[in-house]
mmCIF file of C-alpha atoms in Angstrom:
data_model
loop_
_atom_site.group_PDB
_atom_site.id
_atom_site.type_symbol
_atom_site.label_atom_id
_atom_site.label_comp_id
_atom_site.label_asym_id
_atom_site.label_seq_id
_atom_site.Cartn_x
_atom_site.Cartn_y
_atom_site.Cartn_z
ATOM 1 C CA UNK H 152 -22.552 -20.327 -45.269
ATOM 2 C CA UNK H 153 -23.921 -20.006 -41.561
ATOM 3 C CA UNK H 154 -21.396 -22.008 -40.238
ATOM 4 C CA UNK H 155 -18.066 -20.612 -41.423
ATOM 5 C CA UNK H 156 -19.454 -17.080 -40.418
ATOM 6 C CA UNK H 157 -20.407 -17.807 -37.129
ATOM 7 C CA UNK H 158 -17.337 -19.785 -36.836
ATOM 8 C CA UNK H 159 -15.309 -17.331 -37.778
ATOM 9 C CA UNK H 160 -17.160 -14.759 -35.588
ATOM 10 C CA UNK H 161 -16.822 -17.047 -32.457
ATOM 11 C CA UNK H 162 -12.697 -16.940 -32.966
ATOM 12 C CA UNK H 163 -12.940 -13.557 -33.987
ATOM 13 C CA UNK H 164 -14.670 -12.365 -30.294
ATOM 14 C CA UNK H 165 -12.023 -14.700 -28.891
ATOM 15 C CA UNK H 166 -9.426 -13.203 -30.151
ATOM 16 C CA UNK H 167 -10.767 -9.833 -29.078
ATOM 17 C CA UNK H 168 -11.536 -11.201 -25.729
ATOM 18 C CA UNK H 169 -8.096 -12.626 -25.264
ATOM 19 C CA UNK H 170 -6.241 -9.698 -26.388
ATOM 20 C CA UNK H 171 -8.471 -7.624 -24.296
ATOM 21 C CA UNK H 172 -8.234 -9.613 -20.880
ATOM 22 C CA UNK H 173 -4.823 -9.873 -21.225
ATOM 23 C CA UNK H 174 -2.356 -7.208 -19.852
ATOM 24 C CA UNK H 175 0.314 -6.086 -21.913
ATOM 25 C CA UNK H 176 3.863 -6.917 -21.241
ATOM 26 C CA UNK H 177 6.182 -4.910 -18.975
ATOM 27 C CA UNK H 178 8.900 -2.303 -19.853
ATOM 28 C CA UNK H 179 11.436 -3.468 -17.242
ATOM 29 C CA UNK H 180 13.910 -0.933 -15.891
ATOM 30 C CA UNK H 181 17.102 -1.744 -17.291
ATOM 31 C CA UNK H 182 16.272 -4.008 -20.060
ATOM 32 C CA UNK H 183 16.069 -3.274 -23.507
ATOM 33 C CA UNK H 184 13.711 -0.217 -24.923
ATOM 34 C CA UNK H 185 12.454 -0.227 -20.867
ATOM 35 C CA UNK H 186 13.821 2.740 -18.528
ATOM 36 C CA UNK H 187 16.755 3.147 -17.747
ATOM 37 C CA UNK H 188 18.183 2.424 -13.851
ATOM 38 C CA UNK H 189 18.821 5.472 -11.963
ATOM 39 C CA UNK H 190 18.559 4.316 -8.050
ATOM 40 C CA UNK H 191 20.312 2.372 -6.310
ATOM 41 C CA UNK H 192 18.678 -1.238 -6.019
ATOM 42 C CA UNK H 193 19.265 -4.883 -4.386
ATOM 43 C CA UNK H 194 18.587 -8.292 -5.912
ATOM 44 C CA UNK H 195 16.537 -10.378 -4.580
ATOM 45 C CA UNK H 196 17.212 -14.230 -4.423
ATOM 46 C CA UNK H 197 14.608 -14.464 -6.705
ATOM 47 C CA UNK H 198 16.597 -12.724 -9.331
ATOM 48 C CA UNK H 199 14.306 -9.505 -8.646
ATOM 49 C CA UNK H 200 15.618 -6.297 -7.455
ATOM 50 C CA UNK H 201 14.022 -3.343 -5.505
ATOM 51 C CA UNK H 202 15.155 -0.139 -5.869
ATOM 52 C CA UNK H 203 15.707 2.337 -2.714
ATOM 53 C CA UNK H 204 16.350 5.181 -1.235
ATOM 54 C CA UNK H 205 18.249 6.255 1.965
ATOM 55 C CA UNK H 206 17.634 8.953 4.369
ATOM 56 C CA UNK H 207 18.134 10.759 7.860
ATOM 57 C CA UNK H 208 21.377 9.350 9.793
ATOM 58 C CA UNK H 209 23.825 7.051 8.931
ATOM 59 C CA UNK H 210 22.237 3.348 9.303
ATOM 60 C CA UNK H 211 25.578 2.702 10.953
ATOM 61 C CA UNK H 212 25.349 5.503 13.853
ATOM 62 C CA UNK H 213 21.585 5.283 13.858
ATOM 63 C CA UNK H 214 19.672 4.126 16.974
ATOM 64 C CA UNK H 215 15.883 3.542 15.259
ATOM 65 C CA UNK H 216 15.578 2.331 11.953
ATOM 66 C CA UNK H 217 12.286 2.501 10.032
ATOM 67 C CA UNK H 218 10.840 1.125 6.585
ATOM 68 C CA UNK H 219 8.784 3.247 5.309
ATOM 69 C CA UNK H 220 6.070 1.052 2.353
ATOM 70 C CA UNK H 221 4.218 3.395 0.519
ATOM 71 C CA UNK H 222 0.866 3.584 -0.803
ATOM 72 C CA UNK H 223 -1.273 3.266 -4.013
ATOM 73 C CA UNK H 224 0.286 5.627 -6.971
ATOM 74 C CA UNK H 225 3.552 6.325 -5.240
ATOM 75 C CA UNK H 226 7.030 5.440 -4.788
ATOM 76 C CA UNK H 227 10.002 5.782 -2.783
ATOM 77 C CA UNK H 228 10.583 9.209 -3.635
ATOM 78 C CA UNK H 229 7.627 9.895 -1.119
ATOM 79 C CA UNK H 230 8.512 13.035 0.441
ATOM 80 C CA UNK H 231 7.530 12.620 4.056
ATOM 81 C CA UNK H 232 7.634 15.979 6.610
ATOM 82 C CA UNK H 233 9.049 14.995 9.090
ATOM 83 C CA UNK H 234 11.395 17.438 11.636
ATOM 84 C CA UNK H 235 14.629 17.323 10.725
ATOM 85 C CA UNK H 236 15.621 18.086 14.391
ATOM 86 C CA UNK H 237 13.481 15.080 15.301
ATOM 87 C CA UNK H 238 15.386 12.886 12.758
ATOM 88 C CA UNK H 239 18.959 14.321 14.827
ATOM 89 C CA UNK H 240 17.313 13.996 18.103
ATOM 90 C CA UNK H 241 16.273 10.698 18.197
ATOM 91 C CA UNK H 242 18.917 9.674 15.721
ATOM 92 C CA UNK H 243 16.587 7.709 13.237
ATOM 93 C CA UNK H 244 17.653 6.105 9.502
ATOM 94 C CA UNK H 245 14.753 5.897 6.879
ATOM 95 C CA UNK H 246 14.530 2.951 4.429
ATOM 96 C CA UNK H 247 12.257 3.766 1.576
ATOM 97 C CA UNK H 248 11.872 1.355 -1.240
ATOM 98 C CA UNK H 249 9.640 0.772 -4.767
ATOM 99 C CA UNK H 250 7.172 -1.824 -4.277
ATOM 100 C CA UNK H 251 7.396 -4.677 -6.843
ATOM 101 C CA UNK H 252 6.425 -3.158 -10.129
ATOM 102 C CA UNK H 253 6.807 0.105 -8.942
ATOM 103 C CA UNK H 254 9.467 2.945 -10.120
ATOM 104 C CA UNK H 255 12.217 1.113 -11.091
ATOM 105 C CA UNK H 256 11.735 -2.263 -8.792
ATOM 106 C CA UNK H 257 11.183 -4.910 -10.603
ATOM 107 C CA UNK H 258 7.562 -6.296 -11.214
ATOM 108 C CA UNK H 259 6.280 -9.544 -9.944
ATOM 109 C CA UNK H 260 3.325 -11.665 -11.042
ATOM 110 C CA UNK H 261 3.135 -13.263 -7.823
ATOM 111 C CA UNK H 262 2.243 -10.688 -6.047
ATOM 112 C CA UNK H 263 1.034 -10.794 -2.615
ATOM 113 C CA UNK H 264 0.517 -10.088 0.713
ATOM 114 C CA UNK H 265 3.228 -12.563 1.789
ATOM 115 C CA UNK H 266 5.667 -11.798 -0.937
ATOM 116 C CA UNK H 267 5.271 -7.981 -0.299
ATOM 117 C CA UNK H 268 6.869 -8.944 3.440
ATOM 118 C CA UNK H 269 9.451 -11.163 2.535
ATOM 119 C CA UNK H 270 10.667 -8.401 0.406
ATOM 120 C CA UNK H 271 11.006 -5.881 3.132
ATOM 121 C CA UNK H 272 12.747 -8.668 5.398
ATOM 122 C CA UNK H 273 15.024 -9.214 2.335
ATOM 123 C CA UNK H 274 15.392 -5.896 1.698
ATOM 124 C CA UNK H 275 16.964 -5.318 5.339
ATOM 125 C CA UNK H 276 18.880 -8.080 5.144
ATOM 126 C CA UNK H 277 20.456 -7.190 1.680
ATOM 127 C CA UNK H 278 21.080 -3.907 3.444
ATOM 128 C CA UNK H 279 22.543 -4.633 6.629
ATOM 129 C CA UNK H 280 20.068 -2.576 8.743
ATOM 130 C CA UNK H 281 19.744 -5.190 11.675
ATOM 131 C CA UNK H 282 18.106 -7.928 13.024
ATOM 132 C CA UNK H 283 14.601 -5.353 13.796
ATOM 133 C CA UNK H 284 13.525 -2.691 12.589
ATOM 134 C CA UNK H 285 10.172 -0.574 12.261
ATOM 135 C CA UNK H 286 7.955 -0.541 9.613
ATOM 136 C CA UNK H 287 5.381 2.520 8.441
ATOM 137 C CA UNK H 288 2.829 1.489 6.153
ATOM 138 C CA UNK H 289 1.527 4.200 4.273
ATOM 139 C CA UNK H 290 -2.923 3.900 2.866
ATOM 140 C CA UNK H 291 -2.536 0.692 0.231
ATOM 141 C CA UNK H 292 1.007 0.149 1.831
ATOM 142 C CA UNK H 293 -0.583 -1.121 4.803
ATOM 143 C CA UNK H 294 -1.626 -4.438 3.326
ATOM 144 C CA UNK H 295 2.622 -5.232 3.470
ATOM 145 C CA UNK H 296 3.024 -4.549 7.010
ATOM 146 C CA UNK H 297 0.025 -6.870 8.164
ATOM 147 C CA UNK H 298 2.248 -9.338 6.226
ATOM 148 C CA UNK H 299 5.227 -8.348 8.206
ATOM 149 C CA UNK H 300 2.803 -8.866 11.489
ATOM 150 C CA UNK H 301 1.847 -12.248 10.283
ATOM 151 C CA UNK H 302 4.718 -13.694 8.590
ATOM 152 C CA UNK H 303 8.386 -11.757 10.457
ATOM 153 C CA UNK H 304 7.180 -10.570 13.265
ATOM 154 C CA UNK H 305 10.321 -11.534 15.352
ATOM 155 C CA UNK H 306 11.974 -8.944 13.147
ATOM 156 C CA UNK H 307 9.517 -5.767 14.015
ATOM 157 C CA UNK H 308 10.507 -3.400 16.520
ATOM 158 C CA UNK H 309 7.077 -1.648 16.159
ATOM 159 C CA UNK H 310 4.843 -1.005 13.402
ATOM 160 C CA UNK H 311 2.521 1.492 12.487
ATOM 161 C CA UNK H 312 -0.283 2.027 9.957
ATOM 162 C CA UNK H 313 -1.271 5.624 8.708
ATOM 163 C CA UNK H 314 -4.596 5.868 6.830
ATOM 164 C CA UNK H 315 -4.298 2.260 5.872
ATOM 165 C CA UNK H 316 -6.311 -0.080 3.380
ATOM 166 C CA UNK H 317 -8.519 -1.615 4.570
ATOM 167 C CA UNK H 318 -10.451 -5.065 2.949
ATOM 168 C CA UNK H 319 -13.713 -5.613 2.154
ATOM 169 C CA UNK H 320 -13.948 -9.735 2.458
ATOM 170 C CA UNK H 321 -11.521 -10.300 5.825
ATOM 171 C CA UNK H 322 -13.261 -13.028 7.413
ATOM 172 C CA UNK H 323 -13.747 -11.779 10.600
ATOM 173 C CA UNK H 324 -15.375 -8.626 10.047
ATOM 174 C CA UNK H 325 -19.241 -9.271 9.927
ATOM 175 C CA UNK H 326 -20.706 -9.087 6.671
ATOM 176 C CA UNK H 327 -23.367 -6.208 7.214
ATOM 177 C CA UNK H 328 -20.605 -4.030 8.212
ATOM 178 C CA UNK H 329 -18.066 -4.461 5.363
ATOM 179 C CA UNK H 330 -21.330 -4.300 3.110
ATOM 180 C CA UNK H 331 -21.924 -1.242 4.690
ATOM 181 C CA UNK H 332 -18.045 0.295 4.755
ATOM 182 C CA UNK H 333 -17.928 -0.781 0.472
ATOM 183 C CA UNK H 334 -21.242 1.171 0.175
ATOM 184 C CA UNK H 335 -19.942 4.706 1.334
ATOM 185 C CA UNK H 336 -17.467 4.376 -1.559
ATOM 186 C CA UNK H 337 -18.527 5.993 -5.344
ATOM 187 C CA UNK H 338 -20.174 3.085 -6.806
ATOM 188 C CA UNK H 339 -17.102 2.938 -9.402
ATOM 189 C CA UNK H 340 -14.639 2.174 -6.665
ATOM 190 C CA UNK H 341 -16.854 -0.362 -5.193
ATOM 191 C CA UNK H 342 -17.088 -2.371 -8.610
ATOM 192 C CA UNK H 343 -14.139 -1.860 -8.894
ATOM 193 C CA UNK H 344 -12.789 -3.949 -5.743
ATOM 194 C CA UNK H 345 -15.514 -6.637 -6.201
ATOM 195 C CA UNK H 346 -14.212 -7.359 -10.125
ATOM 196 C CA UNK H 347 -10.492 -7.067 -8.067
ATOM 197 C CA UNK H 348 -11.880 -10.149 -5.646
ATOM 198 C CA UNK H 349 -14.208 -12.125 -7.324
ATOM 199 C CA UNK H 350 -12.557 -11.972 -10.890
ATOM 200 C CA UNK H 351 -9.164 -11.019 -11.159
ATOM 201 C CA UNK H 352 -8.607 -11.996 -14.262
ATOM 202 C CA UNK H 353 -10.781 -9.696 -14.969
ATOM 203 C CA UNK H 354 -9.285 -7.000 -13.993
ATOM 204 C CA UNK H 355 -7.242 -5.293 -16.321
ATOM 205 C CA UNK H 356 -9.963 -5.415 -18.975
ATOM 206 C CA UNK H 357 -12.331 -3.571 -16.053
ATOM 207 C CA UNK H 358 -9.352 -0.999 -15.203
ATOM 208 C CA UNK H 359 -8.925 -0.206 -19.175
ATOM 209 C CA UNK H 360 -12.512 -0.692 -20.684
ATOM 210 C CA UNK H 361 -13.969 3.206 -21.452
ATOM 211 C CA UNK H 362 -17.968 1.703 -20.540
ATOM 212 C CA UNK H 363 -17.692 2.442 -17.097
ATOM 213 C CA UNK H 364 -15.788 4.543 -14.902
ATOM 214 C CA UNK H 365 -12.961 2.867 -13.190
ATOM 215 C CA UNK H 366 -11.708 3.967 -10.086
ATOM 216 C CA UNK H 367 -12.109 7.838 -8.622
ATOM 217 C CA UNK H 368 -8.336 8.133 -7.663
ATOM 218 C CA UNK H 369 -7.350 7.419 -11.101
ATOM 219 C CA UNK H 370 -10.166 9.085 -12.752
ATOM 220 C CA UNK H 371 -9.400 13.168 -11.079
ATOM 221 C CA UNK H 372 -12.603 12.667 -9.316
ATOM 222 C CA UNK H 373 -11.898 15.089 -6.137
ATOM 223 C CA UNK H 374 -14.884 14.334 -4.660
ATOM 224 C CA UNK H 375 -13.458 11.315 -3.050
ATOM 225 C CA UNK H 376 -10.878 14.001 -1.190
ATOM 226 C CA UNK H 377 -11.683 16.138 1.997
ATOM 227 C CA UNK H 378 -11.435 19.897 1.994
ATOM 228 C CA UNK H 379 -8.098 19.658 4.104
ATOM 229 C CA UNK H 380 -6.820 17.135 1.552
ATOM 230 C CA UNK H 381 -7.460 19.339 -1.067
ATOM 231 C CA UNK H 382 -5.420 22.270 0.510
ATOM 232 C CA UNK H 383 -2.458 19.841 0.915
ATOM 233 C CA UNK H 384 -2.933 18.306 -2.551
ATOM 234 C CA UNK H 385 -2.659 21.991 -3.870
ATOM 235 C CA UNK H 386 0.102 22.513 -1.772
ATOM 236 C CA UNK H 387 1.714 19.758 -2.756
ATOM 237 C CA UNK H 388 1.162 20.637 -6.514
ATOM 238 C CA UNK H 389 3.099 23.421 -5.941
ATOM 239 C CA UNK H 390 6.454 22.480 -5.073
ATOM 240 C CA UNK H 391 8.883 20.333 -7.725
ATOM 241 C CA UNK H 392 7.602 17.034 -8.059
ATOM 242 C CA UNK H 393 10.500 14.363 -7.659
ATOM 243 C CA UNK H 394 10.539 10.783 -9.352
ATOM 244 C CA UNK H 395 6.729 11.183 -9.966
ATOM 245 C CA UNK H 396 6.781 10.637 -13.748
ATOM 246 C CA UNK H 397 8.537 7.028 -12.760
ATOM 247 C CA UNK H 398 5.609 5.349 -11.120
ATOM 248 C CA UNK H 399 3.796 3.768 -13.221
ATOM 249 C CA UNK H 400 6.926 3.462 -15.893
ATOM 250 C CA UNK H 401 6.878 -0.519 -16.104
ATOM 251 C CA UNK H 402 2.829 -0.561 -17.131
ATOM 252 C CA UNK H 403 0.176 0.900 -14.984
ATOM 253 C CA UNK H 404 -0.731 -3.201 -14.158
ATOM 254 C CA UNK H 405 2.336 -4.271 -12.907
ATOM 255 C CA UNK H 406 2.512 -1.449 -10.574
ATOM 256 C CA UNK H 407 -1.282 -0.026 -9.969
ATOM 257 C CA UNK H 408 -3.271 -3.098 -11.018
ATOM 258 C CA UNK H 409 -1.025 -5.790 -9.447
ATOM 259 C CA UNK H 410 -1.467 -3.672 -5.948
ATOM 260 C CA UNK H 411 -5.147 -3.832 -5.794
ATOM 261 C CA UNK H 412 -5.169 -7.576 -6.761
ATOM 262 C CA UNK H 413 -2.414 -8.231 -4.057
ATOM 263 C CA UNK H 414 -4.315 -6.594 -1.527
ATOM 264 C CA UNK H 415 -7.677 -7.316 -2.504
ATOM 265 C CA UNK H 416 -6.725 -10.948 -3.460
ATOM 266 C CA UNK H 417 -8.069 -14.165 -0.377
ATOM 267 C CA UNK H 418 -5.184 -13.504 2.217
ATOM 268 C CA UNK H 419 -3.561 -16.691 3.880
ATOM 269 C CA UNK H 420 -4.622 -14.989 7.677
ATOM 270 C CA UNK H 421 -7.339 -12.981 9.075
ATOM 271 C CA UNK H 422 -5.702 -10.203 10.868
ATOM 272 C CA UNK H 423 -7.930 -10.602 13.997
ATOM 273 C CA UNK H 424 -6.081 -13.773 14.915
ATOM 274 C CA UNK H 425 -2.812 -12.119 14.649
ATOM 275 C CA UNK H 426 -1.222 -12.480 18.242
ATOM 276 C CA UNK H 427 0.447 -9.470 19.800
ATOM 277 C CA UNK H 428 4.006 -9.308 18.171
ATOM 278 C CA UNK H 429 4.833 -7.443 21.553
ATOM 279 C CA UNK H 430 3.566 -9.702 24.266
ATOM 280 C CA UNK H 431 6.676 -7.997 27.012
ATOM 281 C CA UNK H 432 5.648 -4.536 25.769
ATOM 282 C CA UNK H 433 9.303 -4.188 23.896
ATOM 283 C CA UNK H 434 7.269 -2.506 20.740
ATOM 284 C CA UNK H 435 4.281 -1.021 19.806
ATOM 285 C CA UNK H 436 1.695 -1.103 17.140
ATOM 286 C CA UNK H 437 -0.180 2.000 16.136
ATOM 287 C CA UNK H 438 -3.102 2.618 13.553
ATOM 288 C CA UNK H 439 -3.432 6.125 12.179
ATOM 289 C CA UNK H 440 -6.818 7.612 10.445
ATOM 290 C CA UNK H 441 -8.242 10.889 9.823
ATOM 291 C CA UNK H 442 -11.284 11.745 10.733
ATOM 292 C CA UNK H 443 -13.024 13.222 7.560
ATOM 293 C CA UNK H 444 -11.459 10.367 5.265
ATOM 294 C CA UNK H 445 -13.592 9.723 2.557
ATOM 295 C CA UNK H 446 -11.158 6.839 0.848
ATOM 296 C CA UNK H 447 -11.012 4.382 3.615
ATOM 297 C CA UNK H 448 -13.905 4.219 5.576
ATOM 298 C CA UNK H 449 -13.526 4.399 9.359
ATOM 299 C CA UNK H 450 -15.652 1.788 10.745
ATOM 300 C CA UNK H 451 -13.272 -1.492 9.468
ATOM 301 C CA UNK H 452 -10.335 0.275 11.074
ATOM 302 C CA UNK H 453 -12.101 0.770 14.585
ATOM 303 C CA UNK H 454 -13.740 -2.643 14.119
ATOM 304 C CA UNK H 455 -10.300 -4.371 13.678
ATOM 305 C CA UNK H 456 -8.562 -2.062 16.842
ATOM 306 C CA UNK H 457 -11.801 -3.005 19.145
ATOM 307 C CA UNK H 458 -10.667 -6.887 18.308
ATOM 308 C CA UNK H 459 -6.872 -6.719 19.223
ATOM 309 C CA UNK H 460 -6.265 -4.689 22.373
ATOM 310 C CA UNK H 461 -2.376 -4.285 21.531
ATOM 311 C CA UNK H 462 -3.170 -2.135 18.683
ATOM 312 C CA UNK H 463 -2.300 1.724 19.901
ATOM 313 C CA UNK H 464 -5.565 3.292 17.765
ATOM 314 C CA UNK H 465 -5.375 7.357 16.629
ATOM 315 C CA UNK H 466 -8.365 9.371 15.405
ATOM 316 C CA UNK H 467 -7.544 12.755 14.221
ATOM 317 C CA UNK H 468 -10.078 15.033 14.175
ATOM 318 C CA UNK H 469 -10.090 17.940 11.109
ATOM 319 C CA UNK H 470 -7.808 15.506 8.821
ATOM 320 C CA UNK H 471 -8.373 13.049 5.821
ATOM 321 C CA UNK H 472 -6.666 10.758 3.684
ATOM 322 C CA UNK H 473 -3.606 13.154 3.438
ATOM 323 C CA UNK H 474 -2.643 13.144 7.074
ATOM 324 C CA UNK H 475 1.109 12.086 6.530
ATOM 325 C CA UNK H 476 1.915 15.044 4.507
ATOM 326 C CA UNK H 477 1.451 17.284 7.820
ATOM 327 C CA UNK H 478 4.436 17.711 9.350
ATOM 328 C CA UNK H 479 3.212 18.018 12.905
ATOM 329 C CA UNK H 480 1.177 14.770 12.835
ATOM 330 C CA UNK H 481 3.958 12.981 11.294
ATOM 331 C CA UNK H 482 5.971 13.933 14.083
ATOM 332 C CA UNK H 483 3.514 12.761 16.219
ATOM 333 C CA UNK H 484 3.255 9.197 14.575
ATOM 334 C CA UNK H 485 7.318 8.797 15.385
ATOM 335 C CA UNK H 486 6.926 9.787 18.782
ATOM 336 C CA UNK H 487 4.305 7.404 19.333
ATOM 337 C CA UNK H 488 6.467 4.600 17.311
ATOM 338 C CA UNK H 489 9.464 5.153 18.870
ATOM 339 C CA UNK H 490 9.002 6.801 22.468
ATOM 340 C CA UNK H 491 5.543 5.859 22.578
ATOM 341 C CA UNK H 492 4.297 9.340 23.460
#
């Protein structure tokens, strides 16, 4: 009798093991019983397509065109503040897309830091924008434009990174300081990253499992915010939300999950050997971090900036993790991109 029943207990913990490792499928925009399509998208040679979304001047009368990649938990509905005045002025076109498995772009398992830059090269090609362009990577969506550095960079015009991601095993950043940088994080976050890049097939289980906390973002812990983020988050709050109920509307892992393992995944390059994708001064690359940020930790950002003397690198005093939704100090970060002020 010992046997069956501990037989039938080992393929019973299986089974619970597989089913709970194991993410569940996704609820692809325009398929059946998944959302429906509501934005304009592009396919993909891959048979994909990315949904986007248009904005300032005509791309045909426009002089600067920018792709804007957004961050963890958003979309291309992304309301940016920028000066509308500025946008006429210096006559500038906005690209903003849904990364894979995000809104209603369609997910990929492949995710990566390479894939997530061929898409925005495809992207502009689909969409006729030009041989260059500029590229704004937004927190998390700053792990696409190092793949733009790395993998098109003949097709940048400039580039620039606002409160990016930064990760916690690049090679060239000495181990006592990323060690250090992970440890300022809630101890939730930081298990969360090292299950993320030691054992992503762990993942989902760790992101869904109700043992532990998961991840402070995702969790409403607002201690991970500064008190200036917290005004704008309440200011944010209370104008009309657009598009956000379509985030996560394929599964929270092909869009929120998938993202972390992308970025947190072994990348291909270490970004300290990137060479300067300006060497005639014809573009400019710019790094963008507030001061009292308590969700990317400074120190990585600086380190990387103090080993490539092309990056342009910003400090602003007073300001955290919500920086972009200023209006002045996005203003500032196309001046910088585009007239290099």
């Amino acid at each position: 009798m010992i046997v069956p029943v501990a037989i039938a207990l080992t393929v019973g913990l299986l089974g619970w093991a597989y089913q709970a490792l194991k993410p569940p499928p996704p609820k692809i925009c325009g398929s059946p019983g998944g959302p429906p399509v509501t934005s304009p998208r592009v396919k993909l040679s891959d048979g994909r397509h990315l949904a986007y979304r248009e904005f300032g001047v005509p791309k045909e009368e426009a002089k600067h065109k920018i792709i804007v990649v957004h961050g963890f938990d958003s979309s291309k509905d992304l309301s940016l503040p920028f000066a509308q005045e500025l946008i006429e002025e210096l006559s500038i076109y906005f690209l903003f897309f849904d990364r894979a498995g995000y809104g209603e772009s369609d997910p990929y398992p492949s995710r990566s830091v390479k894939s997530e830059a061929f898409d925005i090269q495809e992207l502009a090609d689909k969409l006729q924008i030009g041989s260059k362009f500029y590229v704004i990577g937004i927190s998390m969506g700053a792990y696409p434009v190092w793949g733009c550095l790395k993998y098109i960079p003949h097709r940048l015009s400039g580039a620039s990174l606002v409160v990016p991601f930064v990760h916690y095993w690049w090679p060239c950043v000495p181990a006592n300081l990323s060690r250090e940088s992970l440890s300022t994080l809630p101890v939730s976050d930081q298990w969360a990253f090292r299950v993320a890049h030691y054992a992503p097939w762990l993942f989902h289980w760790w992101m869904t499992q109700k043992f532990f906390p998961s991840l402070s973002v995702l969790c409403g812990n607002t201690s991970v915010f500064s008190r200036t983020d917290l005004e704008m988050l309440k200011k944010v709050s209370e104008a009309p939300s657009v598009g956000q109920e379509k985030i996560t509307q394929q599964g929270h892992h092909e869009s929120l999950y998938r993202d972390i393992l992308a970025g947190y995944a072994k990348w291909e390059f270490d970004p300290s050997e990137l060479k300067n994708p300006f060497p005639d001064n014809e573009g400019s690359f710019h790094i963008w971090r507030g001061c009292e940020d308590k969700i990317i930790p400074y120190k990585l950002n600086r380190y990387i900036a103090e080993k490539l003397p092309w990056i342009h690198y910003h400090e602003v005093p007073g300001y955290g993790h919500l920086l972009f939704l200023e209006s002045h100090l996005c203003d500032a970060i196309l001046k910088a991109l585009l007239l290099r002020e």
